[in-house]
Amino acid sequence: MSTFVIKRWRRSLLLPVAALALTACASEMPTDESDAADDGGSVEDADGSVITVGSNDSAEGVLMANIYLGALEAAGVEVDTQLNIGSREIYWPALEQGEIDLMPEYIGSLHNHLTGGDDTITTTEDLLEDLAEQVPDDIVFLDPAEAENPNAHLVTPETADEYGLTTLSDLAEVSDELVAGGPPEARERPDGLPGLEEVYGIEFADYRDLDNGGPLTIEALIGGDIDVARAYATMGVIADEGWINLEDDQNLMNNENLTPAIRQEVLTDEVEAALNEVSARLTTDELIAMNQRTEVENEDPDMVAVEWLEEQGIGDE
């Protein structure tokens, strides 16, 4: 029988606006355990008895945080959460500063974020090896999952037919006639607008700041407010709407294997084994199926995570 229970009462839903305070108040972080308790933090974090799992502001990020949480609770680890923190520009400094302890990460995008982009490092093994050199010594990457979620550029079947689009190279020929939209940070990221222009020569007529593969971007593409959506390849809505994910035929995007990034001070043998078991069992197809349930069928990510863990036998005695 499964031993894990999602502890809803322990959840702290950290909204994106509130998350901005994480980095802004870094210099005011408590300096001892009594101050941490007064500030609402987990005094146990310092000795590893409570692990705070964070997530970005995407539906998949919240789902993966719930999966990590359930696997750790099944292993007898006390866990707290800070969900919906925001983009990597916000949550990664929070991890470095110890405000959260564990994040589901996408190694290619993280590598771009930390290095400014390096197209000479492409394999999962090489990315992880180089990432270990880029991050502070107290952050560790555990085993990567087979599951990955590359950035995607989505168009409707009608747009694909009208302009003859199957690849990003095709898009380059007509991009100046089209409006794109997605997360604001894509304006600066190496595999965002700068990379599209440098590698493909893509320059859109306009780019609209929307969200991180969320409802604003989805509705804008459905409603025709944008022609190209910058989003993610594992979104459940893609198959539901029949959208076309344009092929990255010149390999702008890196591998994006989901990998636990965790602070060394909370890493124990039990924690490592639990998270590595998740990675060993998680496939891209399963990730797409779970996203379909949370994004399209509006199922609770807590429960979708619980059911996946049970199906995988994670937490069985």
Tab-separated table of C-alpha atoms in Angstrom:
chain	number	residue	atom	x	y	z
A	1	MET	CA	0.000	0.000	0.000
A	2	SER	CA	1.190	3.488	-0.795
A	3	THR	CA	2.664	5.303	2.199
A	4	PHE	CA	2.539	8.879	0.982
A	5	VAL	CA	-0.091	11.505	1.656
A	6	ILE	CA	-0.026	14.953	0.076
A	7	LYS	CA	-0.099	17.334	3.038
A	8	ARG	CA	-2.210	20.198	1.762
A	9	TRP	CA	-1.997	22.032	5.069
A	10	ARG	CA	1.763	22.323	4.676
A	11	ARG	CA	1.569	24.010	1.280
A	12	SER	CA	2.576	27.652	0.915
A	13	LEU	CA	1.317	28.897	-2.439
A	14	LEU	CA	3.806	31.557	-3.386
A	15	LEU	CA	2.260	33.710	-6.087
A	16	PRO	CA	4.501	35.203	-8.799
A	17	VAL	CA	4.062	38.766	-7.529
A	18	ALA	CA	4.988	37.785	-4.007
A	19	ALA	CA	7.952	35.842	-5.313
A	20	LEU	CA	9.601	39.047	-6.464
A	21	ALA	CA	10.339	39.694	-2.820
A	22	LEU	CA	12.520	36.601	-2.619
A	23	THR	CA	15.473	38.197	-4.324
A	24	ALA	CA	14.730	41.753	-3.261
A	25	CYS	CA	15.055	40.905	0.423
A	26	ALA	CA	18.042	38.561	0.159
A	27	SER	CA	20.186	40.896	2.257
A	28	GLU	CA	17.579	40.727	5.028
A	29	MET	CA	17.506	36.927	5.367
A	30	PRO	CA	17.473	35.768	9.032
A	31	THR	CA	20.895	35.076	10.499
A	32	ASP	CA	19.912	32.540	13.170
A	33	GLU	CA	17.232	29.942	13.851
A	34	SER	CA	15.157	32.134	16.156
A	35	ASP	CA	15.014	34.843	13.507
A	36	ALA	CA	14.044	32.250	10.903
A	37	ALA	CA	11.130	31.107	13.031
A	38	ASP	CA	9.948	34.676	13.546
A	39	ASP	CA	10.180	35.258	9.792
A	40	GLY	CA	7.956	32.285	9.006
A	41	GLY	CA	10.779	30.169	7.561
A	42	SER	CA	11.551	26.535	8.351
A	43	VAL	CA	14.130	26.456	11.131
A	44	GLU	CA	14.705	22.778	10.315
A	45	ASP	CA	16.098	23.579	6.850
A	46	ALA	CA	19.594	24.094	8.241
A	47	ASP	CA	19.870	20.488	9.494
A	48	GLY	CA	18.011	18.968	6.571
A	49	SER	CA	14.891	17.761	8.419
A	50	VAL	CA	12.535	19.814	6.214
A	51	ILE	CA	13.027	20.216	2.479
A	52	THR	CA	11.295	23.106	0.721
A	53	VAL	CA	10.362	22.153	-2.836
A	54	GLY	CA	9.873	25.032	-5.255
A	55	SER	CA	8.248	25.276	-8.652
A	56	ASN	CA	8.244	27.721	-11.511
A	57	ASP	CA	5.017	29.342	-12.668
A	58	SER	CA	4.069	26.679	-15.220
A	59	ALA	CA	1.472	23.935	-14.792
A	60	GLU	CA	4.145	21.304	-15.394
A	61	GLY	CA	6.438	22.858	-12.805
A	62	VAL	CA	3.704	22.634	-10.172
A	63	LEU	CA	2.975	19.038	-11.185
A	64	MET	CA	6.634	18.053	-10.899
A	65	ALA	CA	6.976	19.728	-7.501
A	66	ASN	CA	4.020	17.631	-6.327
A	67	ILE	CA	5.658	14.469	-7.666
A	68	TYR	CA	8.906	15.253	-5.847
A	69	LEU	CA	6.957	16.080	-2.698
A	70	GLY	CA	5.025	12.806	-2.785
A	71	ALA	CA	8.128	10.704	-3.411
A	72	LEU	CA	9.969	12.370	-0.528
A	73	GLU	CA	7.057	11.989	1.859
A	74	ALA	CA	6.868	8.314	0.895
A	75	ALA	CA	10.505	8.054	1.967
A	76	GLY	CA	9.668	9.585	5.354
A	77	VAL	CA	11.092	13.020	4.586
A	78	GLU	CA	9.347	16.125	5.921
A	79	VAL	CA	8.566	18.481	3.051
A	80	ASP	CA	7.228	21.974	2.510
A	81	THR	CA	6.485	23.782	-0.766
A	82	GLN	CA	6.696	27.186	-2.382
A	83	LEU	CA	4.814	26.916	-5.657
A	84	ASN	CA	4.430	29.264	-8.625
A	85	ILE	CA	7.554	31.233	-7.736
A	86	GLY	CA	8.001	32.576	-11.258
A	87	SER	CA	10.598	32.323	-13.989
A	88	ARG	CA	14.155	31.048	-13.623
A	89	GLU	CA	15.335	34.627	-13.225
A	90	ILE	CA	13.451	34.619	-9.895
A	91	TYR	CA	13.589	31.057	-8.575
A	92	TRP	CA	17.220	30.225	-9.324
A	93	PRO	CA	18.609	32.976	-7.048
A	94	ALA	CA	16.144	31.740	-4.404
A	95	LEU	CA	17.664	28.260	-4.655
A	96	GLU	CA	21.210	29.635	-4.531
A	97	GLN	CA	20.373	31.689	-1.432
A	98	GLY	CA	18.715	28.786	0.382
A	99	GLU	CA	15.184	30.176	0.334
A	100	ILE	CA	14.143	26.929	-1.352
A	101	ASP	CA	15.996	23.609	-1.312
A	102	LEU	CA	14.842	21.640	-4.343
A	103	MET	CA	13.656	22.466	-7.872
A	104	PRO	CA	12.684	20.374	-10.886
A	105	GLU	CA	15.052	21.812	-13.501
A	106	TYR	CA	15.402	21.693	-17.283
A	107	ILE	CA	19.100	21.367	-17.896
A	108	GLY	CA	19.377	22.981	-21.318
A	109	SER	CA	17.530	26.142	-20.349
A	110	LEU	CA	19.391	26.365	-17.047
A	111	HIS	CA	22.706	26.032	-18.885
A	112	ASN	CA	21.717	28.850	-21.237
A	113	HIS	CA	20.664	30.959	-18.261
A	114	LEU	CA	23.987	30.491	-16.480
A	115	THR	CA	26.340	30.673	-19.471
A	116	GLY	CA	24.557	32.986	-21.882
A	117	GLY	CA	24.356	30.109	-24.369
A	118	ASP	CA	27.014	27.656	-25.512
A	119	ASP	CA	26.161	25.635	-28.608
A	120	THR	CA	29.267	23.452	-28.228
A	121	ILE	CA	27.713	21.597	-25.263
A	122	THR	CA	24.658	19.625	-26.344
A	123	THR	CA	24.437	16.150	-24.773
A	124	THR	CA	22.725	15.522	-21.458
A	125	GLU	CA	25.923	14.172	-19.908
A	126	ASP	CA	28.010	17.134	-21.055
A	127	LEU	CA	25.394	19.648	-19.977
A	128	LEU	CA	25.262	18.192	-16.468
A	129	GLU	CA	29.033	18.051	-16.237
A	130	ASP	CA	29.367	21.692	-17.233
A	131	LEU	CA	26.466	22.770	-15.019
A	132	ALA	CA	28.319	21.324	-12.027
A	133	GLU	CA	31.075	23.827	-12.816
A	134	GLN	CA	28.664	26.731	-13.204
A	135	VAL	CA	26.704	26.464	-9.955
A	136	PRO	CA	27.758	26.962	-6.324
A	137	ASP	CA	29.330	23.915	-4.675
A	138	ASP	CA	26.329	23.470	-2.388
A	139	ILE	CA	23.926	22.780	-5.296
A	140	VAL	CA	23.854	19.227	-6.656
A	141	PHE	CA	22.185	17.731	-9.726
A	142	LEU	CA	20.792	14.238	-9.275
A	143	ASP	CA	19.969	11.716	-12.004
A	144	PRO	CA	18.221	13.208	-15.073
A	145	ALA	CA	14.938	11.765	-16.272
A	146	GLU	CA	14.422	10.469	-19.785
A	147	ALA	CA	11.527	12.911	-19.832
A	148	GLU	CA	12.358	16.277	-21.326
A	149	ASN	CA	10.369	19.319	-22.302
A	150	PRO	CA	12.035	21.444	-24.973
A	151	ASN	CA	10.888	24.949	-25.714
A	152	ALA	CA	8.413	24.860	-28.578
A	153	HIS	CA	7.126	27.210	-31.252
A	154	LEU	CA	3.523	26.326	-31.909
A	155	VAL	CA	1.219	27.247	-34.770
A	156	THR	CA	-2.308	26.226	-35.632
A	157	PRO	CA	-2.862	23.805	-38.535
A	158	GLU	CA	-4.417	26.677	-40.481
A	159	THR	CA	-1.307	28.846	-40.102
A	160	ALA	CA	0.958	25.910	-40.944
A	161	ASP	CA	-1.031	25.223	-44.131
A	162	GLU	CA	-1.253	28.875	-45.162
A	163	TYR	CA	2.487	29.487	-44.903
A	164	GLY	CA	3.821	25.984	-45.526
A	165	LEU	CA	5.349	25.649	-42.074
A	166	THR	CA	6.902	22.502	-40.662
A	167	THR	CA	10.269	23.801	-39.402
A	168	LEU	CA	11.738	26.932	-37.877
A	169	SER	CA	13.653	27.431	-41.110
A	170	ASP	CA	10.292	27.641	-42.893
A	171	LEU	CA	9.164	30.171	-40.314
A	172	ALA	CA	12.167	32.387	-41.036
A	173	GLU	CA	10.894	33.041	-44.558
A	174	VAL	CA	7.599	34.551	-43.343
A	175	SER	CA	8.299	35.615	-39.751
A	176	ASP	CA	8.117	39.315	-40.563
A	177	GLU	CA	4.422	38.799	-41.410
A	178	LEU	CA	3.585	37.030	-38.141
A	179	VAL	CA	3.000	37.963	-34.511
A	180	ALA	CA	4.485	35.758	-31.806
A	181	GLY	CA	3.819	35.660	-28.090
A	182	GLY	CA	4.968	33.957	-24.915
A	183	PRO	CA	6.903	34.640	-21.728
A	184	PRO	CA	8.538	38.082	-21.494
A	185	GLU	CA	11.894	36.540	-20.621
A	186	ALA	CA	12.089	35.002	-24.111
A	187	ARG	CA	13.079	38.477	-25.327
A	188	GLU	CA	16.468	38.040	-23.627
A	189	ARG	CA	17.137	34.316	-23.373
A	190	PRO	CA	19.768	32.817	-25.701
A	191	ASP	CA	17.287	30.321	-27.140
A	192	GLY	CA	14.526	32.928	-27.288
A	193	LEU	CA	14.256	35.841	-29.695
A	194	PRO	CA	18.039	36.487	-29.807
A	195	GLY	CA	18.748	32.868	-30.723
A	196	LEU	CA	15.950	32.693	-33.276
A	197	GLU	CA	17.377	35.746	-35.017
A	198	GLU	CA	20.993	34.603	-34.842
A	199	VAL	CA	20.479	30.974	-35.882
A	200	TYR	CA	17.462	31.236	-38.174
A	201	GLY	CA	17.140	34.899	-39.112
A	202	ILE	CA	13.667	34.964	-37.576
A	203	GLU	CA	12.336	38.448	-36.785
A	204	PHE	CA	8.649	38.648	-35.977
A	205	ALA	CA	6.432	41.581	-36.876
A	206	ASP	CA	5.698	41.785	-33.141
A	207	TYR	CA	6.208	39.793	-29.968
A	208	ARG	CA	3.603	40.002	-27.216
A	209	ASP	CA	4.493	39.437	-23.580
A	210	LEU	CA	2.070	36.821	-22.252
A	211	ASP	CA	2.908	33.984	-19.851
A	212	ASN	CA	4.975	30.840	-19.336
A	213	GLY	CA	3.050	28.417	-21.572
A	214	GLY	CA	-0.074	29.247	-19.591
A	215	PRO	CA	-3.643	30.394	-20.241
A	216	LEU	CA	-2.725	33.777	-21.723
A	217	THR	CA	-0.538	32.211	-24.398
A	218	ILE	CA	-2.994	29.389	-25.053
A	219	GLU	CA	-5.960	31.712	-25.437
A	220	ALA	CA	-3.992	34.107	-27.631
A	221	LEU	CA	-3.152	31.316	-30.085
A	222	ILE	CA	-6.678	29.891	-30.021
A	223	GLY	CA	-8.178	33.338	-30.539
A	224	GLY	CA	-5.805	34.356	-33.322
A	225	ASP	CA	-4.237	37.218	-31.386
A	226	ILE	CA	-0.855	35.663	-32.100
A	227	ASP	CA	0.306	33.421	-34.928
A	228	VAL	CA	3.193	31.683	-33.158
A	229	ALA	CA	3.231	30.665	-29.490
A	230	ARG	CA	6.494	30.293	-27.609
A	231	ALA	CA	5.636	27.501	-25.176
A	232	TYR	CA	6.615	23.926	-24.285
A	233	ALA	CA	6.612	20.663	-26.214
A	234	THR	CA	4.895	18.576	-23.516
A	235	MET	CA	1.836	20.805	-23.054
A	236	GLY	CA	-1.309	18.704	-23.025
A	237	VAL	CA	-3.220	21.279	-25.050
A	238	ILE	CA	-1.033	20.711	-28.143
A	239	ALA	CA	-2.623	17.381	-29.068
A	240	ASP	CA	-6.052	18.568	-27.941
A	241	GLU	CA	-5.948	21.523	-30.342
A	242	GLY	CA	-3.972	19.785	-33.082
A	243	TRP	CA	-1.264	22.445	-32.984
A	244	ILE	CA	1.983	22.029	-34.905
A	245	ASN	CA	5.293	22.170	-33.031
A	246	LEU	CA	7.727	23.546	-35.602
A	247	GLU	CA	10.863	21.430	-35.853
A	248	ASP	CA	14.071	22.979	-34.523
A	249	ASP	CA	15.923	21.827	-37.644
A	250	GLN	CA	19.109	23.784	-36.870
A	251	ASN	CA	19.299	22.630	-33.244
A	252	LEU	CA	18.949	25.918	-31.412
A	253	MET	CA	17.419	24.179	-28.388
A	254	ASN	CA	19.466	22.058	-25.971
A	255	ASN	CA	18.377	18.814	-24.326
A	256	GLU	CA	15.889	19.617	-21.577
A	257	ASN	CA	15.903	16.516	-19.381
A	258	LEU	CA	14.049	17.067	-16.114
A	259	THR	CA	16.602	16.874	-13.310
A	260	PRO	CA	16.341	17.515	-9.558
A	261	ALA	CA	18.527	20.440	-8.471
A	262	ILE	CA	18.978	20.290	-4.702
A	263	ARG	CA	20.987	21.969	-1.977
A	264	GLN	CA	23.723	19.731	-0.567
A	265	GLU	CA	22.785	20.494	3.043
A	266	VAL	CA	19.412	18.718	2.741
A	267	LEU	CA	20.640	15.810	0.608
A	268	THR	CA	20.598	12.436	2.351
A	269	ASP	CA	20.787	8.911	0.971
A	270	GLU	CA	17.011	8.592	1.387
A	271	VAL	CA	16.341	11.849	-0.427
A	272	GLU	CA	18.676	10.969	-3.288
A	273	ALA	CA	17.193	7.497	-3.708
A	274	ALA	CA	13.616	8.819	-3.744
A	275	LEU	CA	14.292	11.520	-6.333
A	276	ASN	CA	16.418	9.272	-8.526
A	277	GLU	CA	13.601	6.725	-8.572
A	278	VAL	CA	11.273	9.400	-9.937
A	279	SER	CA	13.788	10.264	-12.645
A	280	ALA	CA	14.295	6.611	-13.531
A	281	ARG	CA	10.575	6.107	-14.162
A	282	LEU	CA	9.472	9.409	-15.729
A	283	THR	CA	9.136	9.426	-19.528
A	284	THR	CA	8.186	12.196	-21.913
A	285	ASP	CA	4.987	10.381	-22.915
A	286	GLU	CA	3.914	10.093	-19.276
A	287	LEU	CA	4.654	13.774	-18.737
A	288	ILE	CA	2.484	14.700	-21.727
A	289	ALA	CA	-0.338	12.486	-20.435
A	290	MET	CA	-0.221	14.081	-16.979
A	291	ASN	CA	-0.144	17.571	-18.493
A	292	GLN	CA	-3.220	16.655	-20.532
A	293	ARG	CA	-5.028	15.850	-17.305
A	294	THR	CA	-4.002	19.012	-15.454
A	295	GLU	CA	-4.081	21.541	-18.305
A	296	VAL	CA	-6.982	20.304	-20.445
A	297	GLU	CA	-9.130	18.244	-18.072
A	298	ASN	CA	-8.434	20.596	-15.129
A	299	GLU	CA	-7.559	17.822	-12.694
A	300	ASP	CA	-5.802	18.702	-9.451
A	301	PRO	CA	-2.008	18.349	-9.907
A	302	ASP	CA	-1.808	16.996	-6.350
A	303	MET	CA	-3.989	14.051	-7.271
A	304	VAL	CA	-2.416	13.485	-10.677
A	305	ALA	CA	0.971	13.288	-8.940
A	306	VAL	CA	-0.371	10.863	-6.323
A	307	GLU	CA	-1.863	8.569	-8.961
A	308	TRP	CA	1.340	8.531	-11.022
A	309	LEU	CA	3.419	7.666	-7.963
A	310	GLU	CA	1.012	4.868	-7.081
A	311	GLU	CA	1.070	3.513	-10.641
A	312	GLN	CA	4.874	3.459	-10.516
A	313	GLY	CA	4.909	1.722	-7.162
A	314	ILE	CA	6.822	4.587	-5.588
A	315	GLY	CA	6.096	4.510	-1.867
A	316	ASP	CA	4.792	0.945	-1.763
A	317	GLU	CA	5.821	-1.076	1.232
